[in-house]
Amino acid sequence: MNYNLKQDIIEWDVPNWAEALSFWQPVIDKLPKDSKILAIGERGGGLSLWLALQGFHVVCSDRTLPLSQAMTLHQKYKVSDKITYRELDIFHIDEAEVYDLVLMKSVIGGLKLQYHDAASRHTAAQQQAIYNSHALLKPGGYLLTADNLEGSFAMRYLRARLQKNKGWHYFTPAGLEPLFVPFSGVSIRYFGVFPTKFAVAACNALFFFFNKYLLNCLPASSKYIAFTIARK
């Protein structure tokens, strides 16, 4: 996969977050091409693009329509015929369909039970979202998520300095893992000590190398991204 395509799929901090695709790919490879797939929180449309390019039909959803940014991206890659756009609020599920696969990236930590009430961003809301995602799946179906973690002291300090720690819930591994209790099987990979969001590509490549090959031995609490595969 070339870097430009990877950037269109992932959008930000590309080398690190793109590790989700490698972690998830074995699940995708097992799915029949007529599988029912729902991508949640798809304002940018990246995960829908990733699956459509592999020959799947995907429901691309977000809390509100229109999904103009996603539509533009899908037109660019000529996969619009494989995408259905739908408004979906994960807290108010009235879907008649069930899916073989539900996936989302950097969604759970931002969820609020009441959209305009920041105080309603809490563990109970996030747990409800996971339970509702579980309900959307067929028996044996998969939920794939990529989530933001607190990470190391240096990462927490950097976020505080850049005022990036407001308006989001950053999980600890101990706080994330219990959310997936409804599922029969869960696999989580923790990744990334250093971010790869610098303007200089060589810096991003260097930090990604450190993250992938030199720092995997560090504890989960030092990582700032979690990739999850949960099977119903």
PDB file of N, CA and C in Angstrom, residues 164-206:
ATOM      1  N   LYS A 164      -4.348  19.175  24.066  1.00  0.00           N
ATOM      2  CA  LYS A 164      -5.020  18.098  23.343  1.00  0.00           C
ATOM      3  C   LYS A 164      -5.713  17.119  24.284  1.00  0.00           C
ATOM      4  N   ASN A 165      -5.679  17.416  25.584  1.00  0.00           N
ATOM      5  CA  ASN A 165      -6.252  16.477  26.546  1.00  0.00           C
ATOM      6  C   ASN A 165      -7.660  16.859  26.968  1.00  0.00           C
ATOM      7  N   LYS A 166      -8.259  17.836  26.279  1.00  0.00           N
ATOM      8  CA  LYS A 166      -9.621  18.246  26.585  1.00  0.00           C
ATOM      9  C   LYS A 166     -10.575  17.682  25.521  1.00  0.00           C
ATOM     10  N   GLY A 167     -11.768  17.372  25.954  1.00  0.00           N
ATOM     11  CA  GLY A 167     -12.763  16.903  25.003  1.00  0.00           C
ATOM     12  C   GLY A 167     -12.557  15.483  24.532  1.00  0.00           C
ATOM     13  N   TRP A 168     -11.803  14.701  25.296  1.00  0.00           N
ATOM     14  CA  TRP A 168     -11.576  13.306  24.911  1.00  0.00           C
ATOM     15  C   TRP A 168     -11.276  12.507  26.159  1.00  0.00           C
ATOM     16  N   HIS A 169     -11.673  11.232  26.132  1.00  0.00           N
ATOM     17  CA  HIS A 169     -11.301  10.322  27.215  1.00  0.00           C
ATOM     18  C   HIS A 169     -10.195   9.410  26.717  1.00  0.00           C
ATOM     19  N   TYR A 170      -9.025   9.518  27.322  1.00  0.00           N
ATOM     20  CA  TYR A 170      -7.901   8.657  26.980  1.00  0.00           C
ATOM     21  C   TYR A 170      -7.880   7.483  27.946  1.00  0.00           C
ATOM     22  N   PHE A 171      -8.016   6.281  27.423  1.00  0.00           N
ATOM     23  CA  PHE A 171      -8.103   5.087  28.242  1.00  0.00           C
ATOM     24  C   PHE A 171      -6.738   4.664  28.785  1.00  0.00           C
ATOM     25  N   THR A 172      -6.763   3.984  29.891  1.00  0.00           N
ATOM     26  CA  THR A 172      -5.647   3.139  30.301  1.00  0.00           C
ATOM     27  C   THR A 172      -5.983   1.725  29.834  1.00  0.00           C
ATOM     28  N   PRO A 173      -4.998   0.843  29.703  1.00  0.00           N
ATOM     29  CA  PRO A 173      -5.331  -0.547  29.369  1.00  0.00           C
ATOM     30  C   PRO A 173      -6.330  -1.160  30.348  1.00  0.00           C
ATOM     31  N   ALA A 174      -6.180  -0.860  31.631  1.00  0.00           N
ATOM     32  CA  ALA A 174      -7.093  -1.402  32.645  1.00  0.00           C
ATOM     33  C   ALA A 174      -8.496  -0.849  32.488  1.00  0.00           C
ATOM     34  N   GLY A 175      -8.619   0.350  31.933  1.00  0.00           N
ATOM     35  CA  GLY A 175      -9.939   0.931  31.722  1.00  0.00           C
ATOM     36  C   GLY A 175     -10.581   0.497  30.421  1.00  0.00           C
ATOM     37  N   LEU A 176      -9.758   0.164  29.434  1.00  0.00           N
ATOM     38  CA  LEU A 176     -10.284  -0.238  28.125  1.00  0.00           C
ATOM     39  C   LEU A 176     -10.765  -1.682  28.116  1.00  0.00           C
ATOM     40  N   GLU A 177      -9.982  -2.578  28.655  1.00  0.00           N
ATOM     41  CA  GLU A 177     -10.261  -4.006  28.507  1.00  0.00           C
ATOM     42  C   GLU A 177     -11.632  -4.428  29.022  1.00  0.00           C
ATOM     43  N   PRO A 178     -12.130  -3.906  30.163  1.00  0.00           N
ATOM     44  CA  PRO A 178     -13.449  -4.345  30.636  1.00  0.00           C
ATOM     45  C   PRO A 178     -14.608  -3.943  29.722  1.00  0.00           C
ATOM     46  N   LEU A 179     -14.409  -2.978  28.832  1.00  0.00           N
ATOM     47  CA  LEU A 179     -15.489  -2.576  27.931  1.00  0.00           C
ATOM     48  C   LEU A 179     -15.933  -3.728  27.034  1.00  0.00           C
ATOM     49  N   PHE A 180     -15.036  -4.682  26.778  1.00  0.00           N
ATOM     50  CA  PHE A 180     -15.311  -5.738  25.803  1.00  0.00           C
ATOM     51  C   PHE A 180     -15.801  -7.026  26.454  1.00  0.00           C
ATOM     52  N   VAL A 181     -16.278  -6.916  27.676  1.00  0.00           N
ATOM     53  CA  VAL A 181     -16.791  -8.080  28.412  1.00  0.00           C
ATOM     54  C   VAL A 181     -17.870  -8.852  27.651  1.00  0.00           C
ATOM     55  N   PRO A 182     -18.767  -8.213  26.871  1.00  0.00           N
ATOM     56  CA  PRO A 182     -19.815  -8.980  26.195  1.00  0.00           C
ATOM     57  C   PRO A 182     -19.301  -9.978  25.164  1.00  0.00           C
ATOM     58  N   PHE A 183     -18.067  -9.847  24.738  1.00  0.00           N
ATOM     59  CA  PHE A 183     -17.564 -10.652  23.629  1.00  0.00           C
ATOM     60  C   PHE A 183     -16.945 -11.959  24.127  1.00  0.00           C
ATOM     61  N   SER A 184     -17.026 -12.970  23.266  1.00  0.00           N
ATOM     62  CA  SER A 184     -16.509 -14.284  23.653  1.00  0.00           C
ATOM     63  C   SER A 184     -14.999 -14.369  23.528  1.00  0.00           C
ATOM     64  N   GLY A 185     -14.426 -13.569  22.662  1.00  0.00           N
ATOM     65  CA  GLY A 185     -12.979 -13.578  22.488  1.00  0.00           C
ATOM     66  C   GLY A 185     -12.485 -12.188  22.149  1.00  0.00           C
ATOM     67  N   VAL A 186     -11.409 -11.756  22.797  1.00  0.00           N
ATOM     68  CA  VAL A 186     -10.875 -10.411  22.595  1.00  0.00           C
ATOM     69  C   VAL A 186      -9.356 -10.488  22.497  1.00  0.00           C
ATOM     70  N   SER A 187      -8.813  -9.816  21.489  1.00  0.00           N
ATOM     71  CA  SER A 187      -7.368  -9.678  21.350  1.00  0.00           C
ATOM     72  C   SER A 187      -7.048  -8.196  21.206  1.00  0.00           C
ATOM     73  N   ILE A 188      -6.125  -7.697  22.026  1.00  0.00           N
ATOM     74  CA  ILE A 188      -5.764  -6.283  22.002  1.00  0.00           C
ATOM     75  C   ILE A 188      -4.263  -6.159  21.812  1.00  0.00           C
ATOM     76  N   ARG A 189      -3.870  -5.309  20.884  1.00  0.00           N
ATOM     77  CA  ARG A 189      -2.456  -4.985  20.690  1.00  0.00           C
ATOM     78  C   ARG A 189      -2.237  -3.531  21.073  1.00  0.00           C
ATOM     79  N   TYR A 190      -1.291  -3.293  21.945  1.00  0.00           N
ATOM     80  CA  TYR A 190      -0.940  -1.935  22.371  1.00  0.00           C
ATOM     81  C   TYR A 190       0.287  -1.491  21.580  1.00  0.00           C
ATOM     82  N   PHE A 191       0.232  -0.263  21.074  1.00  0.00           N
ATOM     83  CA  PHE A 191       1.290   0.176  20.147  1.00  0.00           C
ATOM     84  C   PHE A 191       1.572   1.675  20.301  1.00  0.00           C
ATOM     85  N   GLY A 192       2.845   2.035  20.079  1.00  0.00           N
ATOM     86  CA  GLY A 192       3.231   3.429  19.942  1.00  0.00           C
ATOM     87  C   GLY A 192       3.609   4.110  21.235  1.00  0.00           C
ATOM     88  N   VAL A 193       4.890   4.386  21.392  1.00  0.00           N
ATOM     89  CA  VAL A 193       5.377   5.188  22.515  1.00  0.00           C
ATOM     90  C   VAL A 193       5.593   6.626  22.061  1.00  0.00           C
ATOM     91  N   PHE A 194       6.183   6.782  20.863  1.00  0.00           N
ATOM     92  CA  PHE A 194       6.412   8.097  20.279  1.00  0.00           C
ATOM     93  C   PHE A 194       5.399   8.346  19.162  1.00  0.00           C
ATOM     94  N   PRO A 195       4.844   9.546  19.051  1.00  0.00           N
ATOM     95  CA  PRO A 195       3.941   9.856  17.930  1.00  0.00           C
ATOM     96  C   PRO A 195       4.708   9.992  16.627  1.00  0.00           C
ATOM     97  N   THR A 196       3.995   9.859  15.519  1.00  0.00           N
ATOM     98  CA  THR A 196       4.588  10.039  14.189  1.00  0.00           C
ATOM     99  C   THR A 196       3.782  11.108  13.446  1.00  0.00           C
ATOM    100  N   LYS A 197       3.777  12.302  14.010  1.00  0.00           N
ATOM    101  CA  LYS A 197       2.970  13.409  13.478  1.00  0.00           C
ATOM    102  C   LYS A 197       3.838  14.611  13.119  1.00  0.00           C
ATOM    103  N   PHE A 198       5.117  14.384  12.864  1.00  0.00           N
ATOM    104  CA  PHE A 198       6.021  15.492  12.589  1.00  0.00           C
ATOM    105  C   PHE A 198       5.993  15.871  11.109  1.00  0.00           C
ATOM    106  N   ALA A 199       6.383  17.096  10.823  1.00  0.00           N
ATOM    107  CA  ALA A 199       6.383  17.574   9.445  1.00  0.00           C
ATOM    108  C   ALA A 199       7.479  16.910   8.613  1.00  0.00           C
ATOM    109  N   VAL A 200       8.516  16.428   9.272  1.00  0.00           N
ATOM    110  CA  VAL A 200       9.646  15.794   8.584  1.00  0.00           C
ATOM    111  C   VAL A 200       9.414  14.289   8.522  1.00  0.00           C
ATOM    112  N   ALA A 201       9.306  13.769   7.296  1.00  0.00           N
ATOM    113  CA  ALA A 201       8.996  12.348   7.118  1.00  0.00           C
ATOM    114  C   ALA A 201      10.052  11.450   7.741  1.00  0.00           C
ATOM    115  N   ALA A 202      11.313  11.876   7.690  1.00  0.00           N
ATOM    116  CA  ALA A 202      12.386  11.055   8.248  1.00  0.00           C
ATOM    117  C   ALA A 202      12.228  10.877   9.759  1.00  0.00           C
ATOM    118  N   CYS A 203      11.736  11.918  10.438  1.00  0.00           N
ATOM    119  CA  CYS A 203      11.486  11.806  11.884  1.00  0.00           C
ATOM    120  C   CYS A 203      10.386  10.795  12.159  1.00  0.00           C
ATOM    121  N   ASN A 204       9.331  10.850  11.362  1.00  0.00           N
ATOM    122  CA  ASN A 204       8.238   9.896  11.539  1.00  0.00           C
ATOM    123  C   ASN A 204       8.708   8.467  11.311  1.00  0.00           C
ATOM    124  N   ALA A 205       9.523   8.279  10.279  1.00  0.00           N
ATOM    125  CA  ALA A 205      10.038   6.939   9.990  1.00  0.00           C
ATOM    126  C   ALA A 205      10.921   6.435  11.125  1.00  0.00           C
ATOM    127  N   LEU A 206      11.727   7.326  11.690  1.00  0.00           N
ATOM    128  CA  LEU A 206      12.616   6.932  12.784  1.00  0.00           C
ATOM    129  C   LEU A 206      11.821   6.540  14.023  1.00  0.00           C
TER     130      LEU A 206
END
